[in-house]
Amino acid sequence: MLNDISEILISEEKLRKTVARLGAEISRDYSGKDLILISVLKGSVIFMADLMRAITIPCKIDFMAVSSYGSSTKTSGVVKIIKDLTEPIEGSDVIVVEDILDSGVTLSYLKKLLLARNPASIRVCTLLDKPERRKADITADYVGMSIPDAFAVGYGLDYAEKYRNLPFIGVLKPSVYQKTGV
Ligand code: IMP
Ligand code: MG
């Protein structure tokens, strides 16, 4: 698995510090609110698990699964709901927790869909942001780190469902996805 990684983009230590900072910001901003974190499966599970433990105020969690990718490294622009929330969000203060904001197509679709359910507020917290690649008109309210346009894997992020269990974020060698022909 490590042979497929060309460089470490974000170390475990740097991830810990980044998540701690985001948790502190959210705890400060949402004190006294009815906070619910919505994790977008599967990429954000590790981030979500660490982020919720870095939040010091009460919060609920829920999960949603959408798909826009297949095994390609480029967005298809088609977003499909695979799993919906278990609870209503009406009147709650929602933070959508994402692994990475790339074209923004997935998140702008999701945000519209959730807004129609009348939450008191809705914000986006993304671990990684690739601003150069943005197509949809969306910005995250909480950003862990901006990264250059390379394909990142690890700490939840996958390529064709692999590499999610790497404890750091690395750059996937282009030869890995070029040789599979996608
Ligand atoms: P967007 O709709 O283009 O913003 O795509 C968002 C989703 O694409 C993320 O939640 C990831 O699942 C996936 N994605 C985008 N860039 C990467 C990457 O560099 N590595 C792994 N997954 C990525
Ligand atoms: Mg994802």
mmCIF file with all atom_site columns, C-alpha atoms and ligand atoms in Angstrom:
data_model
loop_
_atom_site.group_PDB
_atom_site.id
_atom_site.type_symbol
_atom_site.label_atom_id
_atom_site.label_alt_id
_atom_site.label_comp_id
_atom_site.label_asym_id
_atom_site.label_entity_id
_atom_site.label_seq_id
_atom_site.pdbx_PDB_ins_code
_atom_site.Cartn_x
_atom_site.Cartn_y
_atom_site.Cartn_z
_atom_site.occupancy
_atom_site.B_iso_or_equiv
_atom_site.pdbx_formal_charge
_atom_site.auth_seq_id
_atom_site.auth_comp_id
_atom_site.auth_asym_id
_atom_site.auth_atom_id
_atom_site.pdbx_PDB_model_num
ATOM   1   C  CA  . MET A 1 1   ? 0.000   0.000  0.000   1.00 0.00 ? 1   MET A CA  1
ATOM   2   C  CA  . LEU A 1 2   ? 2.797   2.461  0.923   1.00 0.00 ? 2   LEU A CA  1
ATOM   3   C  CA  . ASN A 1 3   ? 4.494   1.832  -2.445  1.00 0.00 ? 3   ASN A CA  1
ATOM   4   C  CA  . ASP A 1 4   ? 1.588   3.580  -4.154  1.00 0.00 ? 4   ASP A CA  1
ATOM   5   C  CA  . ILE A 1 5   ? 2.131   6.840  -2.240  1.00 0.00 ? 5   ILE A CA  1
ATOM   6   C  CA  . SER A 1 6   ? 4.503   9.451  -3.698  1.00 0.00 ? 6   SER A CA  1
ATOM   7   C  CA  . GLU A 1 7   ? 4.631   11.778 -0.683  1.00 0.00 ? 7   GLU A CA  1
ATOM   8   C  CA  . ILE A 1 8   ? 3.058   12.431 2.714   1.00 0.00 ? 8   ILE A CA  1
ATOM   9   C  CA  . LEU A 1 9   ? 0.895   15.526 2.393   1.00 0.00 ? 9   LEU A CA  1
ATOM   10  C  CA  . ILE A 1 10  ? -0.347  15.741 5.998   1.00 0.00 ? 10  ILE A CA  1
ATOM   11  C  CA  . SER A 1 11  ? 1.288   13.804 8.822   1.00 0.00 ? 11  SER A CA  1
ATOM   12  C  CA  . GLU A 1 12  ? -0.581  12.240 11.747  1.00 0.00 ? 12  GLU A CA  1
ATOM   13  C  CA  . GLU A 1 13  ? 0.736   14.977 14.035  1.00 0.00 ? 13  GLU A CA  1
ATOM   14  C  CA  . LYS A 1 14  ? -0.441  17.734 11.696  1.00 0.00 ? 14  LYS A CA  1
ATOM   15  C  CA  . LEU A 1 15  ? -3.858  16.046 11.366  1.00 0.00 ? 15  LEU A CA  1
ATOM   16  C  CA  . ARG A 1 16  ? -4.214  15.935 15.155  1.00 0.00 ? 16  ARG A CA  1
ATOM   17  C  CA  . LYS A 1 17  ? -3.447  19.650 15.473  1.00 0.00 ? 17  LYS A CA  1
ATOM   18  C  CA  . THR A 1 18  ? -5.765  20.582 12.605  1.00 0.00 ? 18  THR A CA  1
ATOM   19  C  CA  . VAL A 1 19  ? -8.694  18.597 14.013  1.00 0.00 ? 19  VAL A CA  1
ATOM   20  C  CA  . ALA A 1 20  ? -8.119  20.030 17.509  1.00 0.00 ? 20  ALA A CA  1
ATOM   21  C  CA  . ARG A 1 21  ? -8.253  23.567 16.084  1.00 0.00 ? 21  ARG A CA  1
ATOM   22  C  CA  . LEU A 1 22  ? -11.497 22.871 14.186  1.00 0.00 ? 22  LEU A CA  1
ATOM   23  C  CA  . GLY A 1 23  ? -13.067 21.266 17.271  1.00 0.00 ? 23  GLY A CA  1
ATOM   24  C  CA  . ALA A 1 24  ? -12.180 24.298 19.393  1.00 0.00 ? 24  ALA A CA  1
ATOM   25  C  CA  . GLU A 1 25  ? -13.626 26.717 16.808  1.00 0.00 ? 25  GLU A CA  1
ATOM   26  C  CA  . ILE A 1 26  ? -16.882 24.760 16.541  1.00 0.00 ? 26  ILE A CA  1
ATOM   27  C  CA  . SER A 1 27  ? -17.193 24.420 20.342  1.00 0.00 ? 27  SER A CA  1
ATOM   28  C  CA  . ARG A 1 28  ? -16.810 28.189 20.677  1.00 0.00 ? 28  ARG A CA  1
ATOM   29  C  CA  . ASP A 1 29  ? -19.235 29.064 17.846  1.00 0.00 ? 29  ASP A CA  1
ATOM   30  C  CA  . TYR A 1 30  ? -21.989 26.601 18.797  1.00 0.00 ? 30  TYR A CA  1
ATOM   31  C  CA  . SER A 1 31  ? -22.134 26.954 22.554  1.00 0.00 ? 31  SER A CA  1
ATOM   32  C  CA  . GLY A 1 32  ? -25.818 26.813 23.648  1.00 0.00 ? 32  GLY A CA  1
ATOM   33  C  CA  . LYS A 1 33  ? -27.032 25.661 20.194  1.00 0.00 ? 33  LYS A CA  1
ATOM   34  C  CA  . ASP A 1 34  ? -28.737 22.446 19.106  1.00 0.00 ? 34  ASP A CA  1
ATOM   35  C  CA  . LEU A 1 35  ? -25.744 21.136 17.128  1.00 0.00 ? 35  LEU A CA  1
ATOM   36  C  CA  . ILE A 1 36  ? -25.916 18.153 14.824  1.00 0.00 ? 36  ILE A CA  1
ATOM   37  C  CA  . LEU A 1 37  ? -22.910 16.931 12.836  1.00 0.00 ? 37  LEU A CA  1
ATOM   38  C  CA  . ILE A 1 38  ? -23.751 15.216 9.566   1.00 0.00 ? 38  ILE A CA  1
ATOM   39  C  CA  . SER A 1 39  ? -20.972 13.054 8.218   1.00 0.00 ? 39  SER A CA  1
ATOM   40  C  CA  . VAL A 1 40  ? -20.900 12.342 4.516   1.00 0.00 ? 40  VAL A CA  1
ATOM   41  C  CA  . LEU A 1 41  ? -19.952 8.682  4.154   1.00 0.00 ? 41  LEU A CA  1
ATOM   42  C  CA  . LYS A 1 42  ? -17.599 7.064  3.672   1.00 0.00 ? 42  LYS A CA  1
ATOM   43  C  CA  . GLY A 1 43  ? -14.654 9.430  3.291   1.00 0.00 ? 43  GLY A CA  1
ATOM   44  C  CA  . SER A 1 44  ? -15.362 11.562 6.365   1.00 0.00 ? 44  SER A CA  1
ATOM   45  C  CA  . VAL A 1 45  ? -15.746 8.785  8.976   1.00 0.00 ? 45  VAL A CA  1
ATOM   46  C  CA  . ILE A 1 46  ? -12.263 9.040  10.447  1.00 0.00 ? 46  ILE A CA  1
ATOM   47  C  CA  . PHE A 1 47  ? -12.356 12.836 10.438  1.00 0.00 ? 47  PHE A CA  1
ATOM   48  C  CA  . MET A 1 48  ? -15.829 12.756 12.028  1.00 0.00 ? 48  MET A CA  1
ATOM   49  C  CA  . ALA A 1 49  ? -14.711 10.347 14.766  1.00 0.00 ? 49  ALA A CA  1
ATOM   50  C  CA  . ASP A 1 50  ? -11.765 12.577 15.674  1.00 0.00 ? 50  ASP A CA  1
ATOM   51  C  CA  . LEU A 1 51  ? -13.625 15.884 15.234  1.00 0.00 ? 51  LEU A CA  1
ATOM   52  C  CA  . MET A 1 52  ? -16.529 14.930 17.507  1.00 0.00 ? 52  MET A CA  1
ATOM   53  C  CA  . ARG A 1 53  ? -14.057 14.074 20.272  1.00 0.00 ? 53  ARG A CA  1
ATOM   54  C  CA  . ALA A 1 54  ? -12.413 17.471 19.828  1.00 0.00 ? 54  ALA A CA  1
ATOM   55  C  CA  . ILE A 1 55  ? -15.796 19.190 20.359  1.00 0.00 ? 55  ILE A CA  1
ATOM   56  C  CA  . THR A 1 56  ? -16.433 20.010 24.011  1.00 0.00 ? 56  THR A CA  1
ATOM   57  C  CA  . ILE A 1 57  ? -20.131 20.984 23.807  1.00 0.00 ? 57  ILE A CA  1
ATOM   58  C  CA  . PRO A 1 58  ? -23.106 18.596 23.433  1.00 0.00 ? 58  PRO A CA  1
ATOM   59  C  CA  . CYS A 1 59  ? -23.750 17.494 19.853  1.00 0.00 ? 59  CYS A CA  1
ATOM   60  C  CA  . LYS A 1 60  ? -25.658 14.841 17.952  1.00 0.00 ? 60  LYS A CA  1
ATOM   61  C  CA  . ILE A 1 61  ? -24.399 12.946 14.928  1.00 0.00 ? 61  ILE A CA  1
ATOM   62  C  CA  . ASP A 1 62  ? -26.010 11.477 11.837  1.00 0.00 ? 62  ASP A CA  1
ATOM   63  C  CA  . PHE A 1 63  ? -24.782 10.004 8.569   1.00 0.00 ? 63  PHE A CA  1
ATOM   64  C  CA  . MET A 1 64  ? -25.598 10.360 4.938   1.00 0.00 ? 64  MET A CA  1
ATOM   65  C  CA  . ALA A 1 65  ? -24.178 8.584  1.919   1.00 0.00 ? 65  ALA A CA  1
ATOM   66  C  CA  . VAL A 1 66  ? -24.041 10.112 -1.523  1.00 0.00 ? 66  VAL A CA  1
ATOM   67  C  CA  . SER A 1 67  ? -22.100 9.092  -4.558  1.00 0.00 ? 67  SER A CA  1
ATOM   68  C  CA  . SER A 1 68  ? -20.707 11.131 -7.406  1.00 0.00 ? 68  SER A CA  1
ATOM   69  C  CA  . TYR A 1 69  ? -17.607 9.222  -8.352  1.00 0.00 ? 69  TYR A CA  1
ATOM   70  C  CA  . GLY A 1 70  ? -17.538 5.492  -9.058  1.00 0.00 ? 70  GLY A CA  1
ATOM   71  C  CA  . SER A 1 71  ? -13.873 4.545  -9.134  1.00 0.00 ? 71  SER A CA  1
ATOM   72  C  CA  . SER A 1 72  ? -12.792 7.512  -11.249 1.00 0.00 ? 72  SER A CA  1
ATOM   73  C  CA  . THR A 1 73  ? -10.655 10.353 -9.888  1.00 0.00 ? 73  THR A CA  1
ATOM   74  C  CA  . LYS A 1 74  ? -12.782 12.998 -11.665 1.00 0.00 ? 74  LYS A CA  1
ATOM   75  C  CA  . THR A 1 75  ? -16.295 14.011 -10.591 1.00 0.00 ? 75  THR A CA  1
ATOM   76  C  CA  . SER A 1 76  ? -19.154 12.852 -12.825 1.00 0.00 ? 76  SER A CA  1
ATOM   77  C  CA  . GLY A 1 77  ? -21.433 15.716 -11.758 1.00 0.00 ? 77  GLY A CA  1
ATOM   78  C  CA  . VAL A 1 78  ? -24.150 13.205 -10.937 1.00 0.00 ? 78  VAL A CA  1
ATOM   79  C  CA  . VAL A 1 79  ? -24.979 12.927 -7.238  1.00 0.00 ? 79  VAL A CA  1
ATOM   80  C  CA  . LYS A 1 80  ? -27.009 10.024 -5.941  1.00 0.00 ? 80  LYS A CA  1
ATOM   81  C  CA  . ILE A 1 81  ? -28.412 9.606  -2.378  1.00 0.00 ? 81  ILE A CA  1
ATOM   82  C  CA  . ILE A 1 82  ? -27.489 6.163  -1.137  1.00 0.00 ? 82  ILE A CA  1
ATOM   83  C  CA  . LYS A 1 83  ? -28.406 6.608  2.527   1.00 0.00 ? 83  LYS A CA  1
ATOM   84  C  CA  . ASP A 1 84  ? -30.506 9.350  4.119   1.00 0.00 ? 84  ASP A CA  1
ATOM   85  C  CA  . LEU A 1 85  ? -30.462 10.785 7.675   1.00 0.00 ? 85  LEU A CA  1
ATOM   86  C  CA  . THR A 1 86  ? -32.268 8.888  10.436  1.00 0.00 ? 86  THR A CA  1
ATOM   87  C  CA  . GLU A 1 87  ? -33.662 12.017 12.194  1.00 0.00 ? 87  GLU A CA  1
ATOM   88  C  CA  . PRO A 1 88  ? -35.286 15.280 11.067  1.00 0.00 ? 88  PRO A CA  1
ATOM   89  C  CA  . ILE A 1 89  ? -33.020 18.357 11.212  1.00 0.00 ? 89  ILE A CA  1
ATOM   90  C  CA  . GLU A 1 90  ? -35.778 20.997 11.369  1.00 0.00 ? 90  GLU A CA  1
ATOM   91  C  CA  . GLY A 1 91  ? -34.800 23.721 13.841  1.00 0.00 ? 91  GLY A CA  1
ATOM   92  C  CA  . SER A 1 92  ? -31.317 22.265 14.446  1.00 0.00 ? 92  SER A CA  1
ATOM   93  C  CA  . ASP A 1 93  ? -27.940 23.858 13.785  1.00 0.00 ? 93  ASP A CA  1
ATOM   94  C  CA  . VAL A 1 94  ? -26.337 21.604 11.208  1.00 0.00 ? 94  VAL A CA  1
ATOM   95  C  CA  . ILE A 1 95  ? -22.687 21.189 10.296  1.00 0.00 ? 95  ILE A CA  1
ATOM   96  C  CA  . VAL A 1 96  ? -22.010 18.993 7.282   1.00 0.00 ? 96  VAL A CA  1
ATOM   97  C  CA  . VAL A 1 97  ? -18.684 17.214 7.840   1.00 0.00 ? 97  VAL A CA  1
ATOM   98  C  CA  . GLU A 1 98  ? -16.795 16.409 4.639   1.00 0.00 ? 98  GLU A CA  1
ATOM   99  C  CA  . ASP A 1 99  ? -13.446 14.842 3.892   1.00 0.00 ? 99  ASP A CA  1
ATOM   100 C  CA  . ILE A 1 100 ? -12.627 17.002 0.891   1.00 0.00 ? 100 ILE A CA  1
ATOM   101 C  CA  . LEU A 1 101 ? -14.179 19.827 -1.090  1.00 0.00 ? 101 LEU A CA  1
ATOM   102 C  CA  . ASP A 1 102 ? -13.119 19.367 -4.708  1.00 0.00 ? 102 ASP A CA  1
ATOM   103 C  CA  . SER A 1 103 ? -15.413 20.517 -7.540  1.00 0.00 ? 103 SER A CA  1
ATOM   104 C  CA  . GLY A 1 104 ? -18.036 21.269 -4.867  1.00 0.00 ? 104 GLY A CA  1
ATOM   105 C  CA  . VAL A 1 105 ? -20.756 19.555 -6.924  1.00 0.00 ? 105 VAL A CA  1
ATOM   106 C  CA  . THR A 1 106 ? -21.533 16.993 -4.197  1.00 0.00 ? 106 THR A CA  1
ATOM   107 C  CA  . LEU A 1 107 ? -21.688 19.499 -1.389  1.00 0.00 ? 107 LEU A CA  1
ATOM   108 C  CA  . SER A 1 108 ? -23.692 22.200 -3.146  1.00 0.00 ? 108 SER A CA  1
ATOM   109 C  CA  . TYR A 1 109 ? -26.301 19.588 -4.041  1.00 0.00 ? 109 TYR A CA  1
ATOM   110 C  CA  . LEU A 1 110 ? -26.362 18.249 -0.499  1.00 0.00 ? 110 LEU A CA  1
ATOM   111 C  CA  . LYS A 1 111 ? -26.582 21.691 1.061   1.00 0.00 ? 111 LYS A CA  1
ATOM   112 C  CA  . LYS A 1 112 ? -29.642 22.587 -1.063  1.00 0.00 ? 112 LYS A CA  1
ATOM   113 C  CA  . LEU A 1 113 ? -31.289 19.310 -0.172  1.00 0.00 ? 113 LEU A CA  1
ATOM   114 C  CA  . LEU A 1 114 ? -30.718 19.795 3.575   1.00 0.00 ? 114 LEU A CA  1
ATOM   115 C  CA  . LEU A 1 115 ? -31.780 23.468 3.498   1.00 0.00 ? 115 LEU A CA  1
ATOM   116 C  CA  . ALA A 1 116 ? -35.183 22.371 2.196   1.00 0.00 ? 116 ALA A CA  1
ATOM   117 C  CA  . ARG A 1 117 ? -35.674 20.556 5.532   1.00 0.00 ? 117 ARG A CA  1
ATOM   118 C  CA  . ASN A 1 118 ? -35.602 23.878 7.434   1.00 0.00 ? 118 ASN A CA  1
ATOM   119 C  CA  . PRO A 1 119 ? -32.638 23.598 9.796   1.00 0.00 ? 119 PRO A CA  1
ATOM   120 C  CA  . ALA A 1 120 ? -32.027 26.685 11.997  1.00 0.00 ? 120 ALA A CA  1
ATOM   121 C  CA  . SER A 1 121 ? -28.644 27.010 10.263  1.00 0.00 ? 121 SER A CA  1
ATOM   122 C  CA  . ILE A 1 122 ? -26.322 25.030 8.062   1.00 0.00 ? 122 ILE A CA  1
ATOM   123 C  CA  . ARG A 1 123 ? -22.546 25.240 7.722   1.00 0.00 ? 123 ARG A CA  1
ATOM   124 C  CA  . VAL A 1 124 ? -19.864 23.098 6.149   1.00 0.00 ? 124 VAL A CA  1
ATOM   125 C  CA  . CYS A 1 125 ? -16.712 21.776 7.806   1.00 0.00 ? 125 CYS A CA  1
ATOM   126 C  CA  . THR A 1 126 ? -14.224 20.150 5.446   1.00 0.00 ? 126 THR A CA  1
ATOM   127 C  CA  . LEU A 1 127 ? -10.892 18.641 6.388   1.00 0.00 ? 127 LEU A CA  1
ATOM   128 C  CA  . LEU A 1 128 ? -9.367  19.363 2.988   1.00 0.00 ? 128 LEU A CA  1
ATOM   129 C  CA  . ASP A 1 129 ? -10.089 21.973 0.343   1.00 0.00 ? 129 ASP A CA  1
ATOM   130 C  CA  . LYS A 1 130 ? -8.890  22.002 -3.271  1.00 0.00 ? 130 LYS A CA  1
ATOM   131 C  CA  . PRO A 1 131 ? -9.948  25.569 -4.216  1.00 0.00 ? 131 PRO A CA  1
ATOM   132 C  CA  . GLU A 1 132 ? -8.322  25.397 -7.682  1.00 0.00 ? 132 GLU A CA  1
ATOM   133 C  CA  . ARG A 1 133 ? -10.762 22.722 -8.782  1.00 0.00 ? 133 ARG A CA  1
ATOM   134 C  CA  . ARG A 1 134 ? -14.011 24.411 -7.755  1.00 0.00 ? 134 ARG A CA  1
ATOM   135 C  CA  . LYS A 1 135 ? -16.919 24.290 -10.263 1.00 0.00 ? 135 LYS A CA  1
ATOM   136 C  CA  . ALA A 1 136 ? -19.939 24.871 -8.000  1.00 0.00 ? 136 ALA A CA  1
ATOM   137 C  CA  . ASP A 1 137 ? -20.430 28.135 -6.104  1.00 0.00 ? 137 ASP A CA  1
ATOM   138 C  CA  . ILE A 1 138 ? -19.681 26.903 -2.588  1.00 0.00 ? 138 ILE A CA  1
ATOM   139 C  CA  . THR A 1 139 ? -17.176 27.654 0.170   1.00 0.00 ? 139 THR A CA  1
ATOM   140 C  CA  . ALA A 1 140 ? -16.645 25.812 3.445   1.00 0.00 ? 140 ALA A CA  1
ATOM   141 C  CA  . ASP A 1 141 ? -17.149 27.643 6.747   1.00 0.00 ? 141 ASP A CA  1
ATOM   142 C  CA  . TYR A 1 142 ? -14.476 25.561 8.517   1.00 0.00 ? 142 TYR A CA  1
ATOM   143 C  CA  . VAL A 1 143 ? -11.461 24.327 6.548   1.00 0.00 ? 143 VAL A CA  1
ATOM   144 C  CA  . GLY A 1 144 ? -8.719  22.081 7.919   1.00 0.00 ? 144 GLY A CA  1
ATOM   145 C  CA  . MET A 1 145 ? -6.199  22.674 5.156   1.00 0.00 ? 145 MET A CA  1
ATOM   146 C  CA  . SER A 1 146 ? -6.129  23.810 1.543   1.00 0.00 ? 146 SER A CA  1
ATOM   147 C  CA  . ILE A 1 147 ? -4.177  21.428 -0.657  1.00 0.00 ? 147 ILE A CA  1
ATOM   148 C  CA  . PRO A 1 148 ? -2.895  21.549 -4.236  1.00 0.00 ? 148 PRO A CA  1
ATOM   149 C  CA  . ASP A 1 149 ? -4.570  19.652 -7.062  1.00 0.00 ? 149 ASP A CA  1
ATOM   150 C  CA  . ALA A 1 150 ? -3.253  16.129 -6.487  1.00 0.00 ? 150 ALA A CA  1
ATOM   151 C  CA  . PHE A 1 151 ? -5.183  12.975 -5.663  1.00 0.00 ? 151 PHE A CA  1
ATOM   152 C  CA  . ALA A 1 152 ? -5.103  12.552 -1.881  1.00 0.00 ? 152 ALA A CA  1
ATOM   153 C  CA  . VAL A 1 153 ? -5.687  9.265  -0.045  1.00 0.00 ? 153 VAL A CA  1
ATOM   154 C  CA  . GLY A 1 154 ? -5.655  8.084  3.562   1.00 0.00 ? 154 GLY A CA  1
ATOM   155 C  CA  . TYR A 1 155 ? -7.378  9.134  6.820   1.00 0.00 ? 155 TYR A CA  1
ATOM   156 C  CA  . GLY A 1 156 ? -10.696 8.072  5.256   1.00 0.00 ? 156 GLY A CA  1
ATOM   157 C  CA  . LEU A 1 157 ? -10.028 9.187  1.687   1.00 0.00 ? 157 LEU A CA  1
ATOM   158 C  CA  . ASP A 1 158 ? -9.955  6.449  -0.895  1.00 0.00 ? 158 ASP A CA  1
ATOM   159 C  CA  . TYR A 1 159 ? -9.072  5.593  -4.418  1.00 0.00 ? 159 TYR A CA  1
ATOM   160 C  CA  . ALA A 1 160 ? -11.370 2.781  -5.647  1.00 0.00 ? 160 ALA A CA  1
ATOM   161 C  CA  . GLU A 1 161 ? -12.197 2.015  -1.960  1.00 0.00 ? 161 GLU A CA  1
ATOM   162 C  CA  . LYS A 1 162 ? -8.536  1.478  -1.023  1.00 0.00 ? 162 LYS A CA  1
ATOM   163 C  CA  . TYR A 1 163 ? -6.107  3.407  1.219   1.00 0.00 ? 163 TYR A CA  1
ATOM   164 C  CA  . ARG A 1 164 ? -8.797  4.685  3.668   1.00 0.00 ? 164 ARG A CA  1
ATOM   165 C  CA  . ASN A 1 165 ? -6.946  3.045  6.575   1.00 0.00 ? 165 ASN A CA  1
ATOM   166 C  CA  . LEU A 1 166 ? -3.684  4.944  6.122   1.00 0.00 ? 166 LEU A CA  1
ATOM   167 C  CA  . PRO A 1 167 ? -3.249  7.056  9.298   1.00 0.00 ? 167 PRO A CA  1
ATOM   168 C  CA  . PHE A 1 168 ? -1.863  10.056 7.353   1.00 0.00 ? 168 PHE A CA  1
ATOM   169 C  CA  . ILE A 1 169 ? -2.862  11.790 4.110   1.00 0.00 ? 169 ILE A CA  1
ATOM   170 C  CA  . GLY A 1 170 ? -0.648  11.006 1.152   1.00 0.00 ? 170 GLY A CA  1
ATOM   171 C  CA  . VAL A 1 171 ? -0.536  11.714 -2.562  1.00 0.00 ? 171 VAL A CA  1
ATOM   172 C  CA  . LEU A 1 172 ? -1.372  8.761  -4.774  1.00 0.00 ? 172 LEU A CA  1
ATOM   173 C  CA  . LYS A 1 173 ? 1.135   8.119  -7.555  1.00 0.00 ? 173 LYS A CA  1
ATOM   174 C  CA  . PRO A 1 174 ? -0.599  8.930  -10.871 1.00 0.00 ? 174 PRO A CA  1
ATOM   175 C  CA  . SER A 1 175 ? 0.720   5.612  -12.234 1.00 0.00 ? 175 SER A CA  1
ATOM   176 C  CA  . VAL A 1 176 ? -1.704  3.828  -9.866  1.00 0.00 ? 176 VAL A CA  1
ATOM   177 C  CA  . TYR A 1 177 ? -4.839  5.287  -11.424 1.00 0.00 ? 177 TYR A CA  1
ATOM   178 C  CA  . GLN A 1 178 ? -3.421  5.568  -14.935 1.00 0.00 ? 178 GLN A CA  1
ATOM   179 C  CA  . LYS A 1 179 ? -2.689  1.858  -15.188 1.00 0.00 ? 179 LYS A CA  1
ATOM   180 C  CA  . THR A 1 180 ? -6.267  0.891  -14.313 1.00 0.00 ? 180 THR A CA  1
ATOM   181 C  CA  . GLY A 1 181 ? -7.491  2.939  -17.268 1.00 0.00 ? 181 GLY A CA  1
ATOM   182 C  CA  . VAL A 1 182 ? -9.919  5.322  -15.475 1.00 0.00 ? 182 VAL A CA  1
HETATM 183 P  P1  . IMP B 2 .   ? -16.728 17.120 -5.380  1.00 0.00 ? 1   IMP B P1  1
HETATM 184 O  O1  . IMP B 2 .   ? -18.193 16.946 -5.641  1.00 0.00 ? 1   IMP B O1  1
HETATM 185 O  O2  . IMP B 2 .   ? -15.942 17.179 -6.673  1.00 0.00 ? 1   IMP B O2  1
HETATM 186 O  O3  . IMP B 2 .   ? -16.400 18.276 -4.484  1.00 0.00 ? 1   IMP B O3  1
HETATM 187 O  O4  . IMP B 2 .   ? -16.237 15.760 -4.742  1.00 0.00 ? 1   IMP B O4  1
HETATM 188 C  C1  . IMP B 2 .   ? -16.262 15.477 -3.414  1.00 0.00 ? 1   IMP B C1  1
HETATM 189 C  C2  . IMP B 2 .   ? -15.943 14.038 -3.162  1.00 0.00 ? 1   IMP B C2  1
HETATM 190 O  O5  . IMP B 2 .   ? -15.030 13.512 -4.128  1.00 0.00 ? 1   IMP B O5  1
HETATM 191 C  C3  . IMP B 2 .   ? -15.227 13.865 -1.841  1.00 0.00 ? 1   IMP B C3  1
HETATM 192 O  O6  . IMP B 2 .   ? -16.124 13.703 -0.789  1.00 0.00 ? 1   IMP B O6  1
HETATM 193 C  C4  . IMP B 2 .   ? -14.367 12.647 -2.103  1.00 0.00 ? 1   IMP B C4  1
HETATM 194 O  O7  . IMP B 2 .   ? -15.095 11.474 -1.823  1.00 0.00 ? 1   IMP B O7  1
HETATM 195 C  C5  . IMP B 2 .   ? -14.062 12.689 -3.570  1.00 0.00 ? 1   IMP B C5  1
HETATM 196 N  N1  . IMP B 2 .   ? -12.716 13.253 -3.818  1.00 0.00 ? 1   IMP B N1  1
HETATM 197 C  C6  . IMP B 2 .   ? -12.414 14.437 -4.407  1.00 0.00 ? 1   IMP B C6  1
HETATM 198 N  N2  . IMP B 2 .   ? -11.084 14.636 -4.449  1.00 0.00 ? 1   IMP B N2  1
HETATM 199 C  C7  . IMP B 2 .   ? -10.533 13.551 -3.879  1.00 0.00 ? 1   IMP B C7  1
HETATM 200 C  C8  . IMP B 2 .   ? -9.173  13.180 -3.592  1.00 0.00 ? 1   IMP B C8  1
HETATM 201 O  O8  . IMP B 2 .   ? -8.171  13.884 -3.860  1.00 0.00 ? 1   IMP B O8  1
HETATM 202 N  N3  . IMP B 2 .   ? -9.012  11.981 -2.981  1.00 0.00 ? 1   IMP B N3  1
HETATM 203 C  C9  . IMP B 2 .   ? -10.043 11.165 -2.640  1.00 0.00 ? 1   IMP B C9  1
HETATM 204 N  N4  . IMP B 2 .   ? -11.331 11.485 -2.859  1.00 0.00 ? 1   IMP B N4  1
HETATM 205 C  C10 . IMP B 2 .   ? -11.568 12.670 -3.476  1.00 0.00 ? 1   IMP B C10 1
HETATM 206 MG MG  . MG  B 3 .   ? -16.381 11.330 -0.124  1.00 0.00 ? 2   MG  B MG  1
#
